[in-house]
Amino acid sequence: TALIILILGLSLGLTLGRRNIKSTFFSRCEKFKEHDCKKLWDLFEKAYVNKDPCNVPMEAYNPLLAEVPFKPQCNKMMFWSKTKDVVHGLTAKRKDCFVTLEDTLLGSVLDDLTWCGKEGSKDTFTAGCPEWSECVNNPVRSFWNRSSAAFADVACGDVTAMLSGSIDTPFNSTSNFASIEVPRFKASRVKKLNVVMVIQKNAISNCNHPSLKNLRQSLDTGITYSCKDVSESRIQECGSKPEIACGACW
Ligand code: C8R
């Protein structure tokens, strides 16, 4: 009996875990009208189900991305590295000024979720999946890599990036921002990159940091660069005062 209870418990746990990501996917997806969430879930699953969770390349998500391509939103697109909470604290309130990948359907549906499949199973797992750096081609990492690339591909006009003054290397070559997004900004579409250095109380770097030289050098010729040190409180103020014009946030 103990064994039967164990097996029942395990399979119930698995079903609930799966229900969980599927129901999260649908409830988040349904907030965006005019989309067939069932079709999107099926395309999403096809990317990783029944596959070795260390062998899901970026391209596995091509059919999903093709179904809901990102629209260019010139002068509003916001990129970030190691500043996710500050950025989303602002963009949640100032959708009139900025859009991040997490404000798009796919980005918001999959934000903060973990998922993977297994060879020989039609299930989606949310536990026991590879960690971010355990293997490059894991389902979560490949999704963010593929979607960041597609989001950066449509960047246009003046683009903003929030980097962190609280870390040693604000522009780190291993980040998605440095390795995937910046190389895709094209001078034919992007006029300017405005870096906002988020300065928190214990800041250790700012716009003078040497890593930003690498950022300037990796920009396509013709894209103007600027960098401004902005306190976290000023960013929050922009979020809490809708009367501040987008261009006057900092
Ligand atoms: N981007 C990357 N990673 C994202 C993401 C996103 O939009 N959304 C989420 N939730 N994540 P980091 P970075 C998760 O190291 O590497 C895009 C991933 O699961 O602070 O420079 C976005 O457009 C991953 O674990 O930043 C942004 O501009 C971490 O967040 C860059 O790429 C990666 O966060 C940020 O990527």
Coordinates of C-alpha atoms and ligand atoms in Angstrom, one line a residue:
T1 CA 0.0 0.0 0.0
A2 CA 2.8 2.4 0.8
L3 CA 4.2 2.0 -2.7
I4 CA 0.8 2.5 -4.3
I5 CA 0.2 5.7 -2.2
L6 CA 3.7 6.9 -3.2
I7 CA 3.0 6.3 -6.9
L8 CA -0.4 7.9 -6.7
G9 CA 1.1 10.9 -4.9
L10 CA 3.8 11.3 -7.4
S11 CA 1.5 11.1 -10.4
L12 CA -0.9 13.5 -8.8
G13 CA 2.0 15.9 -8.1
L14 CA 3.2 15.7 -11.7
T15 CA -0.3 16.3 -13.1
L16 CA -0.8 19.3 -10.8
G17 CA 2.7 20.7 -11.7
R18 CA 1.8 20.4 -15.4
R19 CA -1.7 21.8 -14.9
N20 CA 0.0 24.6 -13.1
I21 CA 2.2 25.8 -16.0
K22 CA -0.6 25.2 -18.5
S23 CA -3.1 27.1 -16.5
T24 CA -0.7 29.9 -15.9
F25 CA 0.0 30.0 -19.6
F26 CA -3.7 30.2 -20.5
S27 CA -4.7 32.7 -17.8
R28 CA -1.8 35.1 -18.7
C29 CA -2.4 34.6 -22.5
E30 CA -6.1 35.3 -22.3
K31 CA -5.4 38.8 -21.0
F32 CA -4.2 39.5 -24.6
K33 CA -7.3 39.5 -26.8
E34 CA -7.4 38.3 -30.3
H35 CA -5.0 35.4 -29.8
D36 CA -5.7 31.7 -30.1
C37 CA -4.1 30.6 -26.8
K38 CA -4.7 26.9 -27.5
K39 CA -2.7 27.2 -30.8
L40 CA 0.1 29.1 -29.0
W41 CA 0.3 26.4 -26.2
D42 CA 0.5 23.7 -28.8
L43 CA 3.3 25.5 -30.7
F44 CA 5.1 26.2 -27.3
E45 CA 4.9 22.5 -26.3
K46 CA 6.2 21.3 -29.6
A47 CA 9.5 23.2 -29.0
Y48 CA 10.6 21.0 -26.0
V49 CA 8.2 18.1 -25.4
N50 CA 9.7 14.6 -25.8
K51 CA 13.2 16.1 -26.1
D52 CA 16.3 15.9 -24.1
P53 CA 16.1 19.1 -22.0
C54 CA 19.7 19.9 -22.8
N55 CA 19.1 19.6 -26.5
V56 CA 16.5 22.3 -27.3
P57 CA 18.0 24.9 -29.6
M58 CA 16.8 28.5 -30.0
E59 CA 15.3 27.6 -33.4
A60 CA 12.9 25.2 -31.7
Y61 CA 10.8 28.3 -30.9
N62 CA 10.7 29.7 -34.5
P63 CA 7.2 28.4 -35.2
L64 CA 5.9 29.9 -31.9
L65 CA 7.6 33.3 -32.6
A66 CA 6.3 33.3 -36.2
E67 CA 2.7 33.0 -34.9
V68 CA 3.1 36.1 -32.7
P69 CA 5.8 38.3 -34.2
F70 CA 6.9 41.3 -32.2
K71 CA 5.7 44.7 -33.5
P72 CA 8.3 47.4 -33.7
Q73 CA 7.4 50.1 -31.2
C74 CA 9.8 52.9 -32.1
N75 CA 11.2 55.1 -29.4
K76 CA 9.6 53.0 -26.6
M77 CA 11.6 49.8 -26.6
M78 CA 13.4 49.1 -23.3
F79 CA 16.2 46.6 -22.8
W80 CA 17.9 45.7 -19.5
S81 CA 20.6 43.7 -17.8
K82 CA 20.5 42.8 -14.1
T83 CA 17.9 45.5 -13.5
K84 CA 14.7 43.5 -14.1
D85 CA 12.8 44.6 -11.0
V86 CA 13.5 48.3 -11.3
V87 CA 12.7 48.2 -15.0
H88 CA 9.4 46.4 -14.6
G89 CA 8.5 48.5 -11.6
L90 CA 8.6 51.4 -14.0
T91 CA 7.2 49.9 -17.1
A92 CA 4.2 48.5 -15.2
K93 CA 3.1 52.1 -14.6
R94 CA 4.5 53.9 -17.7
K95 CA 3.3 51.8 -20.6
D96 CA 2.9 55.1 -22.4
C97 CA 6.7 55.5 -22.3
F98 CA 8.4 52.1 -22.4
V99 CA 7.8 48.5 -23.6
T100 CA 9.9 45.5 -22.6
L101 CA 9.9 42.0 -23.9
E102 CA 7.8 41.1 -20.8
D103 CA 5.1 43.4 -21.9
T104 CA 4.6 41.4 -25.1
L105 CA 2.3 38.4 -25.2
L106 CA 5.0 35.7 -25.2
G107 CA 7.3 37.5 -22.7
S108 CA 4.5 38.1 -20.2
V109 CA 3.1 34.6 -20.5
L110 CA 6.5 32.9 -19.8
D111 CA 8.1 35.4 -17.4
D112 CA 9.5 33.7 -14.3
L113 CA 8.4 30.2 -15.4
T114 CA 10.6 27.1 -15.7
W115 CA 9.7 24.3 -18.0
C116 CA 11.2 21.3 -19.8
G117 CA 10.4 18.0 -21.4
K118 CA 12.0 14.5 -21.3
E119 CA 12.7 12.0 -24.0
G120 CA 9.9 9.5 -24.2
S121 CA 7.4 11.6 -22.4
K122 CA 4.6 13.9 -23.6
D123 CA 4.6 15.8 -20.4
T124 CA 5.8 19.3 -19.4
F125 CA 7.9 19.4 -16.2
T126 CA 8.5 22.4 -14.0
A127 CA 10.9 20.7 -11.6
G128 CA 14.1 18.9 -12.3
C129 CA 14.8 21.0 -15.3
P130 CA 18.4 22.1 -16.2
E131 CA 19.7 25.2 -14.5
W132 CA 20.4 28.2 -16.7
S133 CA 24.1 27.4 -17.2
E134 CA 23.9 23.6 -16.8
C135 CA 23.7 23.3 -20.5
V136 CA 23.3 26.0 -23.2
N137 CA 20.5 24.4 -25.1
N138 CA 18.0 24.2 -22.3
P139 CA 14.3 25.1 -23.0
V140 CA 14.1 28.2 -20.9
R141 CA 17.4 29.7 -21.9
S142 CA 16.7 28.9 -25.6
F143 CA 13.4 30.6 -25.4
W144 CA 14.8 33.8 -23.9
N145 CA 17.7 33.8 -26.3
R146 CA 15.4 33.4 -29.3
S147 CA 12.8 35.9 -28.2
S148 CA 15.4 38.5 -27.1
A149 CA 17.0 38.2 -30.6
A150 CA 13.6 38.7 -32.2
F151 CA 12.7 41.6 -30.0
A152 CA 16.1 43.3 -30.7
D153 CA 15.6 42.7 -34.4
V154 CA 12.6 45.0 -34.5
A155 CA 14.2 47.7 -32.3
C156 CA 13.9 51.2 -33.8
G157 CA 14.3 54.9 -33.2
D158 CA 15.7 55.8 -29.8
V159 CA 16.2 52.7 -27.7
T160 CA 16.7 52.6 -23.9
A161 CA 18.7 50.1 -21.9
M162 CA 18.8 50.1 -18.1
L163 CA 22.1 48.7 -16.7
S164 CA 23.1 48.2 -13.1
G165 CA 25.5 50.4 -11.2
S166 CA 25.4 47.9 -8.3
I167 CA 27.6 45.2 -10.0
D168 CA 31.3 45.0 -11.1
T169 CA 30.6 44.9 -14.8
P170 CA 27.5 46.7 -15.9
F171 CA 28.0 45.7 -19.5
N172 CA 29.0 42.0 -19.3
S173 CA 29.7 40.1 -22.5
T174 CA 28.0 37.0 -21.1
S175 CA 24.7 38.7 -20.6
N176 CA 21.8 38.4 -23.1
F177 CA 21.9 42.1 -23.6
A178 CA 25.5 42.1 -24.7
S179 CA 25.7 38.9 -26.5
I180 CA 22.3 38.8 -28.3
E181 CA 20.6 42.1 -28.3
V182 CA 23.3 44.8 -28.9
P183 CA 24.7 43.0 -31.9
R184 CA 21.3 43.1 -33.5
F185 CA 20.7 46.8 -33.3
K186 CA 21.0 48.1 -36.8
A187 CA 21.8 51.7 -37.7
S188 CA 19.2 51.5 -40.5
R189 CA 16.5 51.2 -37.8
V190 CA 18.0 52.3 -34.5
K191 CA 19.0 56.0 -34.2
K192 CA 20.3 56.1 -30.7
L193 CA 21.0 54.0 -27.6
N194 CA 20.3 55.7 -24.3
V195 CA 21.8 53.9 -21.5
V196 CA 20.4 54.5 -18.0
M197 CA 22.7 53.5 -15.2
V198 CA 20.6 52.6 -12.3
I199 CA 22.3 54.1 -9.2
Q200 CA 21.2 52.5 -6.0
K201 CA 22.5 53.4 -2.5
N202 CA 25.5 51.1 -2.7
A203 CA 26.5 51.7 -6.3
I204 CA 30.0 50.7 -7.3
S205 CA 29.9 51.7 -11.0
N206 CA 28.5 54.3 -13.2
C207 CA 28.6 55.6 -16.8
N208 CA 32.4 55.9 -16.5
H209 CA 32.8 52.2 -16.1
P210 CA 35.4 50.8 -18.7
S211 CA 32.9 48.0 -19.8
L212 CA 30.8 50.7 -21.4
K213 CA 33.6 51.3 -23.9
N214 CA 33.0 47.8 -25.1
L215 CA 29.3 48.7 -25.5
R216 CA 30.2 51.7 -27.6
Q217 CA 32.5 49.6 -29.7
S218 CA 30.0 46.9 -30.3
L219 CA 27.3 49.3 -31.6
D220 CA 26.7 49.4 -35.3
T221 CA 28.4 52.5 -36.9
G222 CA 25.8 55.2 -37.1
I223 CA 24.0 54.5 -33.8
T224 CA 24.5 57.4 -31.4
Y225 CA 25.4 56.4 -27.8
S226 CA 24.5 58.2 -24.6
C227 CA 24.7 57.2 -20.9
K228 CA 23.2 58.8 -17.9
D229 CA 23.5 58.0 -14.2
V230 CA 20.0 58.0 -12.7
S231 CA 19.1 57.3 -9.1
E232 CA 16.7 54.5 -8.4
S233 CA 14.4 57.0 -6.6
R234 CA 14.2 59.2 -9.7
I235 CA 13.2 56.2 -11.8
Q236 CA 10.5 55.4 -9.2
E237 CA 9.3 58.9 -9.3
C238 CA 8.8 58.7 -13.0
G239 CA 6.7 55.6 -12.4
S240 CA 4.5 57.3 -9.7
K241 CA 4.0 60.6 -11.5
P242 CA 2.2 60.1 -14.8
E243 CA 2.3 63.8 -15.4
I244 CA 6.1 63.6 -16.0
A245 CA 6.6 63.5 -19.8
C246 CA 8.4 60.4 -21.0
G247 CA 11.3 62.4 -22.2
A248 CA 11.6 64.1 -18.9
C249 CA 11.9 61.0 -16.7
W250 CA 15.6 61.5 -16.3
Ligands
C8R1 N1 15.5 38.9 -21.6 C1 16.4 38.0 -21.0 N2 16.2 37.2 -20.0 C2 14.9 37.3 -19.5 C3 13.9 38.1 -20.0 C4 14.2 38.9 -21.1 O1 13.3 39.6 -21.6 N3 12.8 37.9 -19.3 C5 13.1 37.1 -18.3 N4 12.2 36.7 -17.3 N5 14.4 36.7 -18.4 P1 19.8 39.2 -16.8 P2 20.4 39.6 -19.5 C6 15.1 35.8 -17.4 O2 21.0 38.3 -16.6 O3 21.1 38.3 -19.6 C7 16.0 39.9 -22.6 C8 15.9 34.7 -18.0 O4 15.3 33.5 -17.6 O5 19.5 40.3 -15.7 O6 21.3 40.8 -19.9 C9 15.5 41.4 -22.3 O7 15.0 41.9 -23.5 C10 17.3 34.9 -17.3 O8 17.4 34.0 -16.2 O9 19.9 39.9 -18.1 C11 16.7 42.1 -21.7 O10 17.0 43.3 -22.5 C12 17.3 36.2 -16.7 O11 16.0 36.7 -16.8 C13 17.9 41.1 -21.8 O12 17.4 40.0 -22.6 C14 18.3 37.1 -17.5 O13 18.4 38.3 -16.8 C15 18.3 40.7 -20.4 O14 19.1 39.7 -20.4

